[in-house]
CSV table of C-alpha atoms and ligand atoms in Angstrom, one decimal:
chain,number,residue,atom,x,y,z
A,995,MET,CA,0.3,0.0,-0.1
A,996,THR,CA,1.2,3.3,-1.2
A,997,ILE,CA,0.3,6.8,0.5
A,998,THR,CA,1.2,9.8,-1.3
A,999,LEU,CA,-0.4,13.5,-1.1
A,1000,HIS,CA,-1.3,15.0,-4.2
A,1001,ASN,CA,-2.6,18.4,-5.1
A,1002,TRP,CA,-6.1,19.0,-5.7
A,1003,LYS,CA,-6.8,19.5,-9.5
A,1004,THR,CA,-10.1,21.0,-11.1
A,1005,ASP,CA,-10.4,17.0,-12.4
A,1006,ASP,CA,-11.0,15.8,-9.1
A,1007,LYS,CA,-14.2,17.8,-8.5
A,1008,LEU,CA,-17.2,14.6,-8.5
A,1009,VAL,CA,-14.3,12.9,-6.7
A,1010,LEU,CA,-13.8,15.4,-3.9
A,1011,MET,CA,-18.1,15.4,-3.8
A,1012,ALA,CA,-18.1,12.1,-3.1
A,1013,LEU,CA,-15.7,12.4,-0.8
A,1014,CYS,CA,-17.6,14.9,1.1
A,1015,ASN,CA,-21.1,13.5,0.8
A,1016,ALA,CA,-19.5,10.0,2.2
A,1017,VAL,CA,-17.4,11.1,5.1
A,1018,ASP,CA,-18.2,10.4,8.5
A,1019,ARG,CA,-18.6,13.3,10.2
A,1020,THR,CA,-19.4,13.0,13.6
A,1021,PHE,CA,-15.9,15.1,14.7
A,1022,LEU,CA,-15.9,17.0,12.1
A,1023,SER,CA,-16.5,21.2,11.7
A,1024,ASP,CA,-19.6,22.5,11.1
A,1025,ARG,CA,-17.7,24.2,8.7
A,1026,LEU,CA,-18.1,21.8,5.8
A,1027,PRO,CA,-21.1,21.9,4.1
A,1028,TYR,CA,-24.0,18.6,3.7
A,1029,PRO,CA,-25.3,17.9,1.5
A,1030,TYR,CA,-21.8,19.1,-0.7
A,1031,ASP,CA,-22.7,19.6,-3.7
A,1032,GLU,CA,-21.3,21.3,-7.6
A,1033,ALA,CA,-20.7,24.5,-6.3
A,1034,ASP,CA,-19.5,23.8,-3.3
A,1035,ALA,CA,-16.7,21.9,-4.8
A,1036,ASP,CA,-15.9,24.6,-7.5
A,1037,TRP,CA,-15.9,27.1,-5.1
A,1038,TRP,CA,-13.5,24.9,-2.8
A,1039,LEU,CA,-11.0,23.9,-5.7
A,1040,GLY,CA,-10.6,27.8,-6.8
A,1041,MET,CA,-10.2,28.7,-2.9
A,1042,VAL,CA,-7.3,26.2,-3.3
A,1043,ALA,CA,-5.7,26.9,-6.3
A,1044,GLU,CA,-5.5,30.7,-5.5
A,1045,ASN,CA,-4.3,30.1,-2.0
A,1046,ASP,CA,-1.8,26.7,-1.9
A,1047,GLY,CA,1.4,27.6,-0.7
A,1048,LYS,CA,0.7,30.9,0.6
A,1049,GLU,CA,-2.3,31.0,3.2
A,1050,GLY,CA,-2.1,26.8,3.8
A,1051,VAL,CA,-1.5,23.4,1.6
A,1052,TRP,CA,-4.2,21.4,0.6
A,1053,ARG,CA,-3.9,17.8,-0.6
A,1054,ALA,CA,-5.9,14.8,-1.4
A,1055,ILE,CA,-4.9,11.5,0.3
A,1056,VAL,CA,-4.1,8.9,-2.5
A,1057,VAL,CA,-3.8,5.1,-1.7
A,1058,ASP,CA,-2.6,3.3,-5.1
A,1059,GLY,CA,-4.0,6.1,-7.0
A,1060,LYS,CA,-7.5,6.4,-5.3
A,1061,ILE,CA,-7.9,9.4,-3.7
A,1062,VAL,CA,-9.7,8.3,0.0
A,1063,GLY,CA,-9.3,11.3,2.3
A,1064,SER,CA,-8.1,15.2,2.3
A,1065,ILE,CA,-5.6,17.1,4.4
A,1066,SER,CA,-4.5,20.5,4.8
A,1067,VAL,CA,-2.5,23.0,7.3
A,1068,GLU,CA,-4.4,26.4,6.8
A,1069,ARG,CA,-2.1,29.8,8.0
A,1070,MET,CA,-4.4,31.3,10.9
A,1071,ALA,CA,-4.5,35.0,11.1
A,1072,ASP,CA,-3.2,37.9,12.4
A,1073,GLU,CA,-0.8,37.9,15.2
A,1074,GLU,CA,-0.6,33.8,14.7
A,1075,ARG,CA,0.3,34.2,11.2
A,1076,ASN,CA,3.1,31.7,11.7
A,1077,VAL,CA,1.0,28.8,13.1
A,1078,GLY,CA,-0.8,26.6,11.2
A,1079,ALA,CA,-4.1,24.4,11.7
A,1080,ILE,CA,-4.2,20.9,10.7
A,1081,GLY,CA,-7.7,18.9,8.9
A,1082,TYR,CA,-8.0,16.0,8.0
A,1083,MET,CA,-10.8,13.4,7.2
A,1084,ILE,CA,-10.6,9.8,5.2
A,1085,LEU,CA,-13.3,7.7,4.2
A,1086,THR,CA,-14.4,5.0,6.7
A,1087,PRO,CA,-13.4,1.8,4.9
A,1088,TRP,CA,-9.8,3.0,5.3
A,1089,TRP,CA,-9.3,3.9,8.6
A,1090,SER,CA,-7.1,2.1,11.2
A,1091,LYS,CA,-4.6,0.8,8.4
A,1092,GLY,CA,-1.9,3.8,9.3
A,1093,LEU,CA,-3.4,6.3,6.9
A,1094,GLY,CA,-3.9,9.4,9.0
A,1095,THR,CA,-1.0,9.0,10.9
A,1096,GLU,CA,1.2,8.6,7.5
A,1097,ALA,CA,-0.5,11.8,5.7
A,1098,VAL,CA,-0.5,14.0,9.0
A,1099,ARG,CA,3.4,12.9,8.8
A,1100,GLN,CA,4.0,14.3,5.5
A,1101,MET,CA,1.8,16.9,5.6
A,1102,CYS,CA,3.5,18.7,8.5
A,1103,GLY,CA,6.9,18.1,6.2
A,1104,ILE,CA,5.3,20.4,3.3
A,1105,ALA,CA,3.5,23.2,5.6
A,1106,PHE,CA,6.8,23.5,7.7
A,1107,ARG,CA,8.7,23.6,4.3
A,1108,GLU,CA,6.3,25.3,2.1
A,1109,LEU,CA,4.8,28.0,4.6
A,1110,ALA,CA,7.7,28.7,6.9
A,1111,LEU,CA,5.8,28.3,10.0
A,1112,GLU,CA,6.9,27.9,13.8
A,1113,ARG,CA,4.3,26.1,14.8
A,1114,ILE,CA,1.3,23.3,13.7
A,1115,ILE,CA,-1.8,23.0,15.8
A,1116,GLY,CA,-4.6,20.4,15.7
A,1117,GLU,CA,-8.3,20.7,17.1
A,1118,VAL,CA,-9.6,17.9,18.1
A,1119,PHE,CA,-13.1,17.2,20.1
A,1120,PRO,CA,-12.3,14.9,23.3
A,1121,GLU,CA,-14.1,11.8,22.2
A,1122,ASN,CA,-12.2,11.5,19.0
A,1123,LEU,CA,-9.4,9.1,20.4
A,1124,ALA,CA,-8.3,8.0,17.0
A,1125,SER,CA,-7.8,12.0,16.1
A,1126,ALA,CA,-5.6,12.6,18.8
A,1127,ARG,CA,-4.0,9.6,18.6
A,1128,VAL,CA,-2.6,10.3,14.9
A,1129,LEU,CA,-1.1,13.5,16.0
A,1130,GLU,CA,0.6,12.2,19.4
A,1131,LYS,CA,2.3,9.5,17.1
A,1132,ASN,CA,3.4,12.4,15.5
A,1133,GLY,CA,5.2,14.0,18.1
A,1134,PHE,CA,2.2,16.7,18.8
A,1135,ARG,CA,1.5,17.4,22.0
A,1136,LEU,CA,-1.8,18.4,24.4
A,1137,LYS,CA,-1.2,22.4,24.9
A,1138,GLU,CA,-5.1,23.1,26.3
A,1139,THR,CA,-8.6,21.8,26.6
A,1140,ARG,CA,-10.7,25.0,25.8
A,1141,ALA,CA,-14.2,24.4,27.4
A,1142,GLY,CA,-17.3,24.7,25.2
A,1143,ALA,CA,-15.3,26.4,22.4
A,1144,VAL,CA,-16.6,24.9,19.2
A,1145,VAL,CA,-20.2,25.2,18.3
A,1146,LYS,CA,-21.2,21.9,16.6
A,1147,GLY,CA,-25.0,21.1,15.8
A,1148,GLY,CA,-26.0,24.2,17.8
A,1149,LYS,CA,-24.0,22.7,20.9
A,1150,ALA,CA,-20.8,24.2,22.8
A,1151,MET,CA,-18.5,21.1,22.5
A,1152,ASP,CA,-14.9,21.3,24.6
A,1153,VAL,CA,-11.8,21.1,21.9
A,1154,LYS,CA,-8.1,19.7,23.1
A,1155,VAL,CA,-5.7,21.7,21.5
A,1156,TYR,CA,-2.5,19.5,20.5
A,1157,GLY,CA,0.7,21.7,18.9
A,1158,LEU,CA,3.8,21.0,17.4
A,1159,PRO,CA,6.5,23.1,17.3
A,1160,ARG,CA,8.6,23.7,13.9
B,388,COA,C1,-9.2,10.7,12.3
B,388,COA,C2,-8.7,9.7,11.0
B,388,COA,C3,-8.3,10.9,10.3
B,388,COA,C4,-8.0,8.7,11.9
B,388,COA,O1,-7.5,8.1,10.5
B,388,COA,P1,-7.0,6.1,10.0
B,388,COA,O2,-6.4,6.0,9.2
B,388,COA,O3,-7.6,5.5,10.9
B,388,COA,O4,-5.6,6.5,11.5
B,388,COA,P2,-4.6,5.6,11.9
B,388,COA,O5,-4.9,3.6,11.3
B,388,COA,O6,-3.1,6.0,11.3
B,388,COA,O7,-4.2,5.5,13.4
B,388,COA,C5,-5.5,5.6,14.5
B,388,COA,C6,-5.0,5.5,15.9
B,388,COA,O8,-6.2,5.5,16.8
B,388,COA,C7,-6.7,4.5,17.1
B,388,COA,N1,-7.7,4.4,17.4
B,388,COA,C8,-8.8,4.1,16.0
B,388,COA,N2,-10.1,4.5,17.1
B,388,COA,C9,-10.0,4.1,18.6
B,388,COA,C10,-10.9,4.4,19.4
B,388,COA,N3,-11.8,4.4,19.6
B,388,COA,N4,-10.2,4.4,20.7
B,388,COA,C11,-8.8,4.6,20.9
B,388,COA,N5,-8.1,4.7,20.1
B,388,COA,C12,-8.5,4.6,18.7
B,388,COA,C13,-6.0,3.4,16.7
B,388,COA,O9,-5.7,2.3,17.0
B,388,COA,C14,-4.7,4.0,16.4
B,388,COA,O10,-3.7,3.6,16.8
B,388,COA,P3,-2.2,2.6,16.8
B,388,COA,O11,-1.3,3.0,15.8
B,388,COA,O12,-1.6,3.3,18.5
B,388,COA,O13,-3.0,1.5,17.2
B,388,COA,C15,-10.6,9.1,11.0
B,388,COA,O14,-10.7,8.5,11.6
B,388,COA,C16,-11.2,9.8,10.2
B,388,COA,O15,-10.6,10.6,9.0
B,388,COA,N6,-12.2,10.5,10.8
B,388,COA,C17,-13.3,10.9,10.9
B,388,COA,C18,-12.9,12.1,10.8
B,388,COA,C19,-12.2,13.1,11.3
B,388,COA,O16,-12.2,12.9,12.5
B,388,COA,N7,-10.9,13.9,11.3
B,388,COA,C20,-10.5,14.6,12.3
B,388,COA,C21,-11.0,15.9,12.6
B,388,COA,S1,-9.8,16.4,14.3
């Protein structure tokens, strides 16, 4: 099994829509629209093409030539511009095969290199043990737990913030 990260292309629109409509959203931010339609994909692919390497890095997670997930590091705003926030999602049939760990490993290298960041953070809901584990296996350490910091489905949720220095 070969795990690689690919730049998103306009041609990936249908695969991106299928991915975003199928992914398990239990622990994802409400920021990802559902249903995820063609206009969402057009907007997002355009945003990525314009901002990649500047405001963030966005990649498809590819296993043996097939896109099975998405991963990004987005530059934070204002005085935190030297910090990037990592996010990722993988289709359920591909969980627990080491993909998340390897994708985060590769992505942190890309993000530190291309965005000249000092630190990458990962925000995880406390119940998302797999995601926390993926970060810990890549050297991230728990920095703080922010009580009720994120609203999801109308409910305030705690968030654990992990950090990885350059
Ligand atoms: C989080 C996610 C990317 C993990 O990807 P993955 O490819 O399954 O991750 P890996 O196989 O590399 O590693 C998962 C680790 O979590 C562990 N794990 C999985 N489920 C677990 C659970 N319920 N409790 C404790 N540990 C768990 C695995 O055992 C493994 O650790 P190990 O290698 O020490 O045994 C994937 O579950 C996903 O896409 N989830 C939905 C989207 C999401 O939550 N994104 C993150 C938002 S912060």
